[in-house]
mmCIF file of C-alpha atoms and ligand atoms in Angstrom:
data_model
loop_
_atom_site.group_PDB
_atom_site.id
_atom_site.type_symbol
_atom_site.label_atom_id
_atom_site.label_comp_id
_atom_site.label_asym_id
_atom_site.label_seq_id
_atom_site.Cartn_x
_atom_site.Cartn_y
_atom_site.Cartn_z
ATOM 1 C CA MET A 17 121.644 107.337 124.832
ATOM 2 C CA LEU A 18 120.705 109.813 122.138
ATOM 3 C CA ASP A 19 120.539 113.472 123.006
ATOM 4 C CA LEU A 20 119.170 115.290 119.996
ATOM 5 C CA ARG A 21 117.871 118.049 122.252
ATOM 6 C CA ASP A 22 119.635 120.864 120.461
ATOM 7 C CA LEU A 23 118.003 120.028 117.132
ATOM 8 C CA TYR A 24 114.570 120.989 118.499
ATOM 9 C CA VAL A 25 112.993 124.104 119.981
ATOM 10 C CA HIS A 26 111.933 123.511 123.586
ATOM 11 C CA PRO A 27 109.397 125.316 125.750
ATOM 12 C CA PRO A 28 111.096 127.964 127.888
ATOM 13 C CA SER A 29 113.459 126.471 130.490
ATOM 14 C CA PRO A 30 113.030 124.765 132.920
ATOM 15 C CA ALA A 31 109.986 123.143 131.242
ATOM 16 C CA VAL A 32 110.245 119.520 130.136
ATOM 17 C CA GLU A 33 108.024 118.345 127.257
ATOM 18 C CA LEU A 34 107.177 114.629 127.519
ATOM 19 C CA ARG A 35 104.172 114.431 125.163
ATOM 20 C CA ALA A 36 105.751 113.269 121.907
ATOM 21 C CA PHE A 37 102.644 111.118 121.302
ATOM 22 C CA THR A 38 100.460 114.226 120.990
ATOM 23 C CA HIS A 39 102.516 116.746 119.007
ATOM 24 C CA GLY A 40 106.266 116.573 118.506
ATOM 25 C CA LEU A 41 108.564 119.484 119.309
ATOM 26 C CA MET A 42 109.454 121.828 116.448
ATOM 27 C CA PRO A 43 112.770 121.095 114.723
ATOM 28 C CA ARG A 44 115.036 124.158 114.673
ATOM 29 C CA THR A 45 115.034 124.243 110.864
ATOM 30 C CA VAL A 46 111.265 124.796 110.570
ATOM 31 C CA PRO A 47 111.207 128.633 110.635
ATOM 32 C CA GLU A 48 113.668 128.723 107.728
ATOM 33 C CA GLN A 49 111.522 126.227 105.827
ATOM 34 C CA MET A 50 108.383 128.299 106.431
ATOM 35 C CA ALA A 51 110.224 131.418 105.290
ATOM 36 C CA GLY A 52 111.022 129.378 102.181
ATOM 37 C CA PHE A 53 107.318 128.912 101.537
ATOM 38 C CA CYS A 54 106.767 132.680 101.744
ATOM 39 C CA THR A 55 109.685 133.314 99.398
ATOM 40 C CA ASP A 56 108.525 130.726 96.864
ATOM 41 C CA TRP A 57 104.983 132.059 96.914
ATOM 42 C CA ALA A 58 106.162 135.676 96.647
ATOM 43 C CA GLU A 59 108.770 135.113 93.976
ATOM 44 C CA ARG A 60 107.209 132.356 91.879
ATOM 45 C CA GLY A 61 103.482 132.732 92.448
ATOM 46 C CA VAL A 62 101.490 130.336 90.263
ATOM 47 C CA ASP A 63 104.671 128.896 88.770
ATOM 48 C CA ALA A 64 105.622 127.466 92.195
ATOM 49 C CA TRP A 65 103.156 124.671 91.395
ATOM 50 C CA ASN A 66 105.578 123.579 88.664
ATOM 51 C CA SER A 67 108.939 124.459 90.158
ATOM 52 C CA VAL A 68 110.430 125.565 93.478
ATOM 53 C CA PRO A 69 114.003 125.297 94.807
ATOM 54 C CA ASP A 70 114.766 121.973 96.426
ATOM 55 C CA ARG A 71 114.486 122.989 100.095
ATOM 56 C CA TRP A 72 113.992 119.392 101.285
ATOM 57 C CA GLY A 73 117.215 117.703 100.203
ATOM 58 C CA LEU A 74 115.440 115.700 97.509
ATOM 59 C CA GLY A 75 118.366 115.963 95.129
ATOM 60 C CA HIS A 76 116.161 116.794 92.155
ATOM 61 C CA PRO A 77 113.850 119.601 91.017
ATOM 62 C CA THR A 78 110.361 119.663 92.470
ATOM 63 C CA GLY A 79 107.220 121.802 92.524
ATOM 64 C CA TRP A 80 104.157 122.124 94.707
ATOM 65 C CA TRP A 81 102.287 119.787 92.357
ATOM 66 C CA SER A 82 104.687 116.878 92.807
ATOM 67 C CA LEU A 83 105.691 117.429 96.468
ATOM 68 C CA PRO A 84 103.325 114.820 98.017
ATOM 69 C CA GLY A 85 105.000 112.035 96.038
ATOM 70 C CA ASP A 86 108.530 113.488 96.051
ATOM 71 C CA LEU A 87 108.648 113.934 99.848
ATOM 72 C CA ALA A 88 107.148 110.490 100.356
ATOM 73 C CA ASP A 89 109.763 108.852 98.101
ATOM 74 C CA THR A 90 112.669 110.482 99.931
ATOM 75 C CA TYR A 91 111.426 110.321 103.524
ATOM 76 C CA VAL A 92 108.395 108.055 104.000
ATOM 77 C CA ALA A 93 109.472 105.143 101.786
ATOM 78 C CA PRO A 94 112.862 104.668 103.552
ATOM 79 C CA MET A 95 111.128 104.912 106.927
ATOM 80 C CA LEU A 96 108.743 102.101 105.951
ATOM 81 C CA GLY A 97 111.141 99.955 103.936
ATOM 82 C CA ALA A 98 108.942 100.643 100.903
ATOM 83 C CA ALA A 99 109.875 100.995 97.236
ATOM 84 C CA PRO A 100 109.840 104.452 95.631
ATOM 85 C CA GLY A 101 106.506 105.157 93.959
ATOM 86 C CA THR A 102 104.411 103.373 96.599
ATOM 87 C CA CYS A 103 103.986 106.153 99.201
ATOM 88 C CA ILE A 104 102.320 109.559 99.185
ATOM 89 C CA LEU A 105 101.679 112.325 101.716
ATOM 90 C CA GLN A 106 98.095 112.724 102.892
ATOM 91 C CA PRO A 107 96.393 115.570 104.786
ATOM 92 C CA ASN A 108 95.324 113.285 107.668
ATOM 93 C CA VAL A 109 94.519 109.666 108.423
ATOM 94 C CA HIS A 110 90.782 110.320 108.355
ATOM 95 C CA TRP A 111 90.954 111.224 104.667
ATOM 96 C CA THR A 112 93.036 108.138 103.883
ATOM 97 C CA VAL A 113 90.544 105.841 105.599
ATOM 98 C CA GLN A 114 87.615 107.413 103.706
ATOM 99 C CA CYS A 115 89.459 106.811 100.445
ATOM 100 C CA LEU A 116 90.209 103.199 101.350
ATOM 101 C CA LEU A 117 86.611 102.477 102.316
ATOM 102 C CA SER A 118 85.421 104.100 99.084
ATOM 103 C CA CYS A 119 87.326 101.588 96.932
ATOM 104 C CA ASP A 120 84.926 99.105 95.289
ATOM 105 C CA GLU A 121 87.270 96.202 94.614
ATOM 106 C CA PRO A 122 87.884 95.001 98.193
ATOM 107 C CA PHE A 123 84.095 94.934 98.706
ATOM 108 C CA ASP A 124 83.286 92.779 95.656
ATOM 109 C CA ASP A 125 81.148 90.032 97.270
ATOM 110 C CA ARG A 126 82.410 91.130 100.696
ATOM 111 C CA THR A 127 81.023 93.368 103.429
ATOM 112 C CA ASP A 128 83.103 93.069 106.586
ATOM 113 C CA VAL A 129 85.728 95.386 107.976
ATOM 114 C CA VAL A 130 87.444 93.807 110.963
ATOM 115 C CA PHE A 131 88.987 96.161 113.511
ATOM 116 C CA THR A 132 89.418 96.262 117.288
ATOM 117 C CA ALA A 133 87.785 98.356 119.973
ATOM 118 C CA GLY A 134 91.245 99.895 120.447
ATOM 119 C CA GLU A 135 91.370 101.702 117.091
ATOM 120 C CA PHE A 136 91.586 105.480 116.995
ATOM 121 C CA PRO A 137 88.297 107.160 115.908
ATOM 122 C CA SER A 138 89.758 108.005 112.483
ATOM 123 C CA VAL A 139 89.459 104.262 111.824
ATOM 124 C CA ARG A 140 86.873 103.005 114.311
ATOM 125 C CA HIS A 141 84.273 105.729 113.816
ATOM 126 C CA SER A 142 84.882 105.880 110.078
ATOM 127 C CA VAL A 143 84.091 102.185 109.661
ATOM 128 C CA GLN A 144 80.993 102.625 111.816
ATOM 129 C CA ARG A 145 79.879 105.622 109.734
ATOM 130 C CA TRP A 146 80.379 103.748 106.480
ATOM 131 C CA ASN A 147 77.922 101.142 107.683
ATOM 132 C CA GLY A 148 74.907 102.210 105.597
ATOM 133 C CA LEU A 149 76.849 104.374 103.140
ATOM 134 C CA ARG A 150 77.810 101.207 101.329
ATOM 135 C CA ASP A 151 77.226 97.615 102.303
ATOM 136 C CA VAL A 152 79.881 97.750 105.034
ATOM 137 C CA ARG A 153 79.507 95.599 108.130
ATOM 138 C CA PRO A 154 81.731 96.742 110.993
ATOM 139 C CA VAL A 155 83.145 93.733 112.846
ATOM 140 C CA GLU A 156 84.572 95.091 116.078
ATOM 141 C CA VAL A 157 86.799 92.761 118.067
ATOM 142 C CA ALA A 158 86.694 93.397 121.815
ATOM 143 C CA LEU A 159 89.896 94.040 123.742
ATOM 144 C CA GLU A 160 91.112 91.572 126.341
ATOM 145 C CA ASP A 161 92.210 93.406 129.495
ATOM 146 C CA GLY A 162 92.608 96.533 127.378
ATOM 147 C CA ARG A 163 94.932 94.786 124.885
ATOM 148 C CA VAL A 164 94.457 93.473 121.355
ATOM 149 C CA ASP A 165 93.627 89.753 121.325
ATOM 150 C CA VAL A 166 95.262 88.655 118.078
ATOM 151 C CA ASP A 167 93.593 85.232 118.122
ATOM 152 C CA ALA A 168 90.185 86.911 118.393
ATOM 153 C CA VAL A 169 91.092 89.151 115.435
ATOM 154 C CA LEU A 170 92.059 86.084 113.405
ATOM 155 C CA GLU A 171 88.820 84.331 114.321
ATOM 156 C CA ALA A 172 86.813 87.339 113.109
ATOM 157 C CA VAL A 173 88.329 87.097 109.609
ATOM 158 C CA THR A 174 86.162 85.122 107.165
ATOM 159 C CA ASP A 175 85.520 84.914 103.440
ATOM 160 C CA ARG A 176 83.194 87.935 103.941
ATOM 161 C CA THR A 177 86.087 90.121 105.146
ATOM 162 C CA ALA A 178 87.099 92.942 102.821
ATOM 163 C CA TRP A 179 89.575 94.683 105.123
ATOM 164 C CA VAL A 180 91.331 94.167 108.417
ATOM 165 C CA MET A 181 92.239 97.596 109.821
ATOM 166 C CA ILE A 182 94.364 97.530 112.935
ATOM 167 C CA SER A 183 96.832 99.736 114.809
ATOM 168 C CA HIS A 184 100.518 98.914 114.925
ATOM 169 C CA VAL A 185 100.719 100.608 118.353
ATOM 170 C CA GLY A 186 97.617 101.143 120.499
ATOM 171 C CA PHE A 187 96.999 104.866 120.979
ATOM 172 C CA ALA A 188 95.653 104.368 124.501
ATOM 173 C CA THR A 189 97.983 101.612 125.671
ATOM 174 C CA GLY A 190 101.245 102.159 123.816
ATOM 175 C CA ALA A 191 101.171 98.378 123.179
ATOM 176 C CA VAL A 192 102.993 97.286 120.012
ATOM 177 C CA LEU A 193 101.801 94.480 117.727
ATOM 178 C CA THR A 194 104.888 92.389 117.031
ATOM 179 C CA ASP A 195 106.038 91.706 113.477
ATOM 180 C CA ASP A 196 105.060 88.056 113.971
ATOM 181 C CA GLU A 197 101.552 89.055 114.965
ATOM 182 C CA ILE A 198 101.153 91.380 111.985
ATOM 183 C CA GLN A 199 102.456 88.654 109.681
ATOM 184 C CA ARG A 200 99.966 86.158 111.150
ATOM 185 C CA ILE A 201 97.128 88.622 110.566
ATOM 186 C CA VAL A 202 98.288 89.195 106.977
ATOM 187 C CA GLU A 203 98.625 85.474 106.348
ATOM 188 C CA VAL A 204 95.112 84.668 107.588
ATOM 189 C CA ALA A 205 93.525 87.706 105.894
ATOM 190 C CA HIS A 206 95.139 86.914 102.564
ATOM 191 C CA ARG A 207 94.104 83.259 102.837
ATOM 192 C CA HIS A 208 90.529 84.558 103.036
ATOM 193 C CA GLY A 209 91.047 87.014 100.190
ATOM 194 C CA ALA A 210 90.952 90.084 102.498
ATOM 195 C CA LEU A 211 93.289 93.078 102.581
ATOM 196 C CA VAL A 212 95.194 94.390 105.619
ATOM 197 C CA ALA A 213 95.663 98.073 106.439
ATOM 198 C CA ILE A 214 97.835 99.029 109.396
ATOM 199 C CA ASP A 215 97.380 102.318 111.268
ATOM 200 C CA GLY A 216 100.989 103.045 112.134
ATOM 201 C CA TYR A 217 100.495 106.510 113.634
ATOM 202 C CA HIS A 218 102.356 105.717 116.856
ATOM 203 C CA ALA A 219 105.028 103.673 115.101
ATOM 204 C CA THR A 220 105.910 106.411 112.609
ATOM 205 C CA ALA A 221 109.616 107.224 112.833
ATOM 206 C CA SER A 222 109.984 105.644 116.260
ATOM 207 C CA ILE A 223 109.738 101.907 115.493
ATOM 208 C CA PRO A 224 111.496 100.261 112.532
ATOM 209 C CA VAL A 225 108.905 99.136 109.988
ATOM 210 C CA GLU A 226 109.470 96.956 106.907
ATOM 211 C CA VAL A 227 106.172 96.911 105.051
ATOM 212 C CA GLU A 228 107.365 94.436 102.447
ATOM 213 C CA THR A 229 108.559 91.938 105.043
ATOM 214 C CA LEU A 230 105.305 92.370 106.959
ATOM 215 C CA GLY A 231 103.408 91.799 103.711
ATOM 216 C CA VAL A 232 100.741 94.397 104.527
ATOM 217 C CA ASP A 233 98.633 95.839 101.712
ATOM 218 C CA VAL A 234 98.337 99.336 103.098
ATOM 219 C CA TYR A 235 100.191 101.178 105.858
ATOM 220 C CA PHE A 236 99.274 104.693 106.955
ATOM 221 C CA GLY A 237 100.077 107.096 109.760
ATOM 222 C CA GLY A 238 100.844 110.714 110.530
ATOM 223 C CA LEU A 239 103.936 112.862 110.924
ATOM 224 C CA LEU A 240 102.481 115.026 113.715
ATOM 225 C CA LYS A 241 103.885 113.223 116.712
ATOM 226 C CA GLU A 242 107.351 111.698 117.126
ATOM 227 C CA ALA A 243 108.165 112.678 113.521
ATOM 228 C CA SER A 244 107.595 116.388 114.402
ATOM 229 C CA GLY A 245 105.965 117.165 111.037
ATOM 230 C CA SER A 246 103.090 119.058 112.690
ATOM 231 C CA SER A 247 99.543 119.043 111.385
ATOM 232 C CA GLY A 248 98.477 118.536 107.782
ATOM 233 C CA ASN A 249 101.011 115.795 107.153
ATOM 234 C CA ALA A 250 100.033 112.147 107.127
ATOM 235 C CA HIS A 251 101.399 109.340 104.965
ATOM 236 C CA LEU A 252 100.176 106.341 103.013
ATOM 237 C CA TYR A 253 101.827 103.241 101.522
ATOM 238 C CA VAL A 254 99.968 101.029 99.054
ATOM 239 C CA ARG A 255 101.595 97.708 98.081
ATOM 240 C CA SER A 256 102.705 97.907 94.464
ATOM 241 C CA SER A 257 100.408 96.038 92.062
ATOM 242 C CA LEU A 258 97.427 96.554 94.406
ATOM 243 C CA ASP A 259 94.968 98.289 92.091
ATOM 244 C CA LEU A 260 92.914 100.346 94.564
ATOM 245 C CA ARG A 261 90.552 102.914 93.015
ATOM 246 C CA PRO A 262 89.107 105.282 95.644
ATOM 247 C CA ARG A 263 85.771 106.710 94.572
ATOM 248 C CA LEU A 264 86.379 109.714 96.818
ATOM 249 C CA ALA A 265 89.487 110.756 94.870
ATOM 250 C CA GLY A 266 89.599 114.472 94.098
ATOM 251 C CA TRP A 267 90.525 116.301 90.939
ATOM 252 C CA PHE A 268 94.206 116.369 91.928
ATOM 253 C CA ALA A 269 94.034 112.561 91.624
ATOM 254 C CA ASP A 270 92.529 112.629 88.142
ATOM 255 C CA ALA A 271 94.410 111.127 85.203
ATOM 256 C CA ASP A 272 93.890 114.399 83.306
ATOM 257 C CA PRO A 273 93.315 117.083 85.935
ATOM 258 C CA PHE A 274 93.559 120.025 83.553
ATOM 259 C CA GLY A 275 91.458 118.310 80.866
ATOM 260 C CA PHE A 276 88.383 119.084 82.992
ATOM 261 C CA CYS A 277 86.740 116.090 81.325
ATOM 262 C CA ASP A 278 83.055 115.231 81.555
ATOM 263 C CA GLU A 279 83.785 112.183 83.709
ATOM 264 C CA PRO A 280 86.512 111.543 86.319
ATOM 265 C CA GLN A 281 89.283 109.135 85.351
ATOM 266 C CA ASP A 282 91.450 107.142 87.752
ATOM 267 C CA HIS A 283 95.098 108.140 87.637
ATOM 268 C CA PRO A 284 97.272 105.325 86.222
ATOM 269 C CA ILE A 285 99.585 105.549 89.267
ATOM 270 C CA VAL A 286 97.837 104.073 92.305
ATOM 271 C CA ARG A 287 99.320 106.354 94.990
ATOM 272 C CA ARG A 288 98.195 109.439 93.047
ATOM 273 C CA ARG A 289 94.579 108.266 93.325
ATOM 274 C CA PHE A 290 94.584 109.183 97.011
ATOM 275 C CA LEU A 291 94.904 112.926 96.417
ATOM 276 C CA ALA A 292 91.913 115.133 97.097
ATOM 277 C CA GLY A 293 91.257 118.723 96.086
ATOM 278 C CA THR A 294 94.015 121.332 95.989
ATOM 279 C CA THR A 295 96.915 120.155 98.159
ATOM 280 C CA ALA A 296 97.732 122.293 101.227
ATOM 281 C CA VAL A 297 101.339 123.049 100.350
ATOM 282 C CA ALA A 298 102.431 125.259 103.260
ATOM 283 C CA SER A 299 102.355 122.295 105.643
ATOM 284 C CA MET A 300 104.672 120.355 103.342
ATOM 285 C CA TYR A 301 107.440 122.867 104.017
ATOM 286 C CA HIS A 302 107.646 121.650 107.618
ATOM 287 C CA ALA A 303 106.588 118.046 106.945
ATOM 288 C CA VAL A 304 109.912 116.242 106.937
ATOM 289 C CA GLU A 305 112.253 118.317 109.106
ATOM 290 C CA GLY A 306 111.733 115.933 112.030
ATOM 291 C CA MET A 307 111.995 112.913 109.740
ATOM 292 C CA ARG A 308 115.361 114.163 108.526
ATOM 293 C CA ILE A 309 116.653 114.168 112.097
ATOM 294 C CA LEU A 310 115.285 110.720 112.923
ATOM 295 C CA LEU A 311 116.357 109.097 109.656
ATOM 296 C CA ASP A 312 119.853 110.582 110.104
ATOM 297 C CA ALA A 313 120.009 109.093 113.607
ATOM 298 C CA GLY A 314 118.586 105.817 112.246
ATOM 299 C CA ILE A 315 115.147 104.531 113.271
ATOM 300 C CA PRO A 316 116.637 101.404 114.973
ATOM 301 C CA THR A 317 118.849 103.741 117.064
ATOM 302 C CA VAL A 318 115.825 105.894 117.910
ATOM 303 C CA ARG A 319 113.968 102.764 118.987
ATOM 304 C CA GLN A 320 116.838 101.567 121.230
ATOM 305 C CA ASP A 321 117.036 105.007 122.794
ATOM 306 C CA THR A 322 113.297 105.132 123.498
ATOM 307 C CA LEU A 323 113.433 101.691 125.069
ATOM 308 C CA ALA A 324 116.399 102.634 127.266
ATOM 309 C CA LYS A 325 114.768 105.845 128.524
ATOM 310 C CA GLY A 326 111.486 103.968 128.959
ATOM 311 C CA ALA A 327 113.231 101.234 130.988
ATOM 312 C CA HIS A 328 114.636 103.898 133.299
ATOM 313 C CA ALA A 329 111.113 105.306 133.695
ATOM 314 C CA LEU A 330 109.748 101.852 134.559
ATOM 315 C CA ASP A 331 112.433 101.414 137.239
ATOM 316 C CA ARG A 332 111.526 104.745 138.745
ATOM 317 C CA ALA A 333 107.806 103.855 138.653
ATOM 318 C CA SER A 334 108.471 100.554 140.468
ATOM 319 C CA ALA A 335 110.519 102.323 143.114
ATOM 320 C CA LEU A 336 107.547 104.609 143.810
ATOM 321 C CA GLY A 337 105.063 101.706 143.739
ATOM 322 C CA ILE A 338 103.188 103.177 140.751
ATOM 323 C CA ALA A 339 101.343 100.593 138.618
ATOM 324 C CA VAL A 340 102.207 100.664 134.913
ATOM 325 C CA ARG A 341 99.411 100.022 132.408
ATOM 326 C CA SER A 342 101.572 100.014 129.254
ATOM 327 C CA PRO A 343 103.597 96.881 128.430
ATOM 328 C CA ARG A 344 106.867 96.302 130.265
ATOM 329 C CA ASP A 345 108.699 94.060 127.836
ATOM 330 C CA ASP A 346 110.726 95.746 125.121
ATOM 331 C CA GLU A 347 109.109 93.934 122.222
ATOM 332 C CA ARG A 348 105.677 95.278 123.132
ATOM 333 C CA ARG A 349 106.488 98.704 124.540
ATOM 334 C CA GLY A 350 106.198 101.760 122.307
ATOM 335 C CA ALA A 351 107.438 105.242 123.156
ATOM 336 C CA MET A 352 104.430 105.931 125.386
ATOM 337 C CA ILE A 353 104.370 104.903 129.062
ATOM 338 C CA VAL A 354 101.039 104.800 130.860
ATOM 339 C CA LEU A 355 100.975 105.066 134.666
ATOM 340 C CA GLU A 356 97.964 104.367 136.833
ATOM 341 C CA VAL A 357 97.629 107.405 139.077
ATOM 342 C CA GLU A 358 94.603 108.279 141.177
ATOM 343 C CA HIS A 359 93.227 111.737 140.297
ATOM 344 C CA ALA A 360 95.377 111.652 137.172
ATOM 345 C CA SER A 361 93.946 114.877 135.724
ATOM 346 C CA ARG A 362 94.883 116.902 138.758
ATOM 347 C CA MET A 363 98.270 115.206 138.834
ATOM 348 C CA ALA A 364 98.976 116.198 135.212
ATOM 349 C CA ARG A 365 97.894 119.766 135.928
ATOM 350 C CA TRP A 366 100.018 119.917 139.048
ATOM 351 C CA LEU A 367 103.020 118.516 137.172
ATOM 352 C CA LYS A 368 102.604 121.393 134.745
ATOM 353 C CA THR A 369 103.011 123.806 137.646
ATOM 354 C CA GLN A 370 106.321 122.010 138.239
ATOM 355 C CA ASP A 371 107.272 122.570 134.568
ATOM 356 C CA VAL A 372 106.838 118.901 133.615
ATOM 357 C CA TYR A 373 104.414 118.367 130.711
ATOM 358 C CA VAL A 374 102.576 115.041 130.551
ATOM 359 C CA ASP A 375 98.907 114.246 129.941
ATOM 360 C CA ALA A 376 96.099 112.423 131.696
ATOM 361 C CA ARG A 377 93.230 110.311 130.388
ATOM 362 C CA ARG A 378 89.884 109.569 132.066
ATOM 363 C CA ASP A 379 91.325 110.751 135.372
ATOM 364 C CA GLU A 380 92.877 107.267 135.610
ATOM 365 C CA VAL A 381 96.225 107.375 133.884
ATOM 366 C CA VAL A 382 99.141 109.716 133.360
ATOM 367 C CA ARG A 383 100.849 109.286 129.975
ATOM 368 C CA PHE A 384 104.283 110.412 128.876
ATOM 369 C CA ALA A 385 106.960 109.446 126.345
ATOM 370 C CA PRO A 386 110.667 110.145 126.832
ATOM 371 C CA PHE A 387 111.835 110.743 123.257
ATOM 372 C CA VAL A 388 115.038 111.745 121.448
ATOM 373 C CA TRP A 389 114.800 115.340 122.648
ATOM 374 C CA ASN A 390 114.495 114.268 126.275
ATOM 375 C CA THR A 391 117.315 113.350 128.610
ATOM 376 C CA VAL A 392 117.290 110.844 131.449
ATOM 377 C CA GLU A 393 117.285 113.884 133.748
ATOM 378 C CA ASP A 394 113.923 114.867 132.217
ATOM 379 C CA VAL A 395 112.536 111.474 133.238
ATOM 380 C CA ASP A 396 113.994 111.954 136.709
ATOM 381 C CA ARG A 397 112.386 115.393 136.954
ATOM 382 C CA LEU A 398 109.004 113.759 136.278
ATOM 383 C CA PHE A 399 109.439 111.003 138.855
ATOM 384 C CA ASP A 400 110.937 113.290 141.489
ATOM 385 C CA ALA A 401 107.866 115.502 141.132
ATOM 386 C CA LEU A 402 105.470 112.523 141.103
ATOM 387 C CA GLY A 403 107.095 111.226 144.283
ATOM 388 C CA ARG A 404 106.687 114.615 146.002
ATOM 389 C CA ALA A 405 103.020 114.861 145.003
ATOM 390 C CA LEU A 406 102.150 111.315 146.018
ATOM 391 C CA GLU A 407 103.741 111.896 149.405
ATOM 392 C CA SER A 408 102.310 115.335 150.094
ATOM 393 C CA GLY A 409 99.001 115.139 148.177
ATOM 394 C CA GLU A 410 99.760 118.675 146.988
ATOM 395 C CA HIS A 411 98.113 118.049 143.604
ATOM 396 C CA LEU A 412 94.786 117.279 145.274
ATOM 397 C CA ALA A 413 94.507 120.876 146.399
ATOM 398 C CA LEU A 414 94.255 122.124 142.806
ATOM 399 C CA GLU A 415 91.039 123.868 141.966
ATOM 400 C CA ALA A 416 88.757 123.169 138.992
ATOM 401 C CA PRO A 417 90.514 123.105 135.627
ATOM 402 C CA GLU A 418 91.116 126.471 134.057
ATOM 403 C CA GLU A 419 89.133 127.365 130.918
ATOM 404 C CA GLY A 420 90.695 126.435 127.627
ATOM 405 C CA GLY A 421 90.735 123.866 124.840
ATOM 406 C CA PRO A 422 90.260 120.146 125.387
ATOM 407 C CA VAL A 423 93.859 119.090 124.664
ATOM 408 C CA THR A 424 95.778 117.826 127.679
HETATM 409 C C1 PLP B 26 96.460 105.580 116.081
HETATM 410 C C2 PLP B 26 96.021 106.911 115.554
HETATM 411 N N1 PLP B 26 95.477 107.002 114.329
HETATM 412 C C3 PLP B 26 95.084 108.182 113.821
HETATM 413 C C4 PLP B 26 95.227 109.354 114.550
HETATM 414 C C5 PLP B 26 94.822 110.701 114.030
HETATM 415 O O1 PLP B 26 94.317 110.661 112.761
HETATM 416 P P1 PLP B 26 93.908 111.969 111.956
HETATM 417 O O2 PLP B 26 95.047 112.243 111.052
HETATM 418 O O3 PLP B 26 92.671 111.545 111.248
HETATM 419 O O4 PLP B 26 93.662 113.078 112.928
HETATM 420 C C6 PLP B 26 95.781 109.311 115.817
HETATM 421 C C7 PLP B 26 95.939 110.560 116.599
HETATM 422 O O5 PLP B 26 96.262 110.605 117.719
HETATM 423 C C8 PLP B 26 96.175 108.068 116.331
HETATM 424 O O6 PLP B 26 96.690 107.991 117.557
#
């Protein structure tokens, strides 16, 4: 199994961080990268927009202006099996979805956006909010026992469908759509003249993805979690020759940004059309440090490792009689494992007192993900502690949650 522990900064020992699906650990190289931002700003000032030293291993000169495309070509495109020139960094998925829904072409004579009740709010709520902003009709497909029903998704696609927007890995279930399922969705959508956008946030850098083989039109996600890129760094792929023209594009996306023309003009390069106002460049200094580690290890190797550590976790759960809500079979299991635990919130808080960091949702489930920085011993620490709590009920004695932010 992989042990890339030493390449990341961990919370003070003996704490074990098992929440890769919320915010990845910081790669050790990040402080040097951030110092690089300060140096470039101090030493180059305005000229850093045109030229900064290559701190990212791009192998060619770059500048703040071209970083979103340059980083995407070197790190995002290989991760997605995409051609250079088709990917770009984005500030977050929410922005990407607004841009996609603001494109006129997919909505020519069409109104429907098909998605499932399992989409993250950046997709689900955005589609709902666009209903009324333009002639968008949200078509929400119910989940079946908490899982995506692919046949129901296919049935919802008609000649009125503009987009199908669907998650590669469910954020609440950790359930993976198989390549076959994505290809079936693409095949049916395309037969009806609709486009397919995949929200790959929980697949990013942990599950091998080949966008061209899948045939998807758009694939987006974020680098915050397993990819350890922290906030401000999301990514977008647009199939080459797909002429999307987001109306929400900002002046950084303009064909002649410094012409300050009377009217906006779409940039000739499609990926550039998804830029907004001034790019937040500081976050791009830490964007790909985690990706470097995972691409060096190889995403298929990362996937095998996650599955092996996950399988060990499932064995330990069975031994304790804990029901597992996430899929068991390898093809459908992502990095995240979801356990049904009564009083899950108190359990997660109690586990923190034992220096094991997981999270809880709706007081029903405990979620965790053993990732490349975790060892099998970390998984054992979690289950040893769970076993103690379930036997003694110690966690039930915890008082009301302490004050603080909403993140668990
Ligand atoms: C599937 C999925 N999509 C999107 C997001 C977040 O999107 P945004 O970048 O808009 O915060 C998350 C965050 O957890 C997610 O799980």
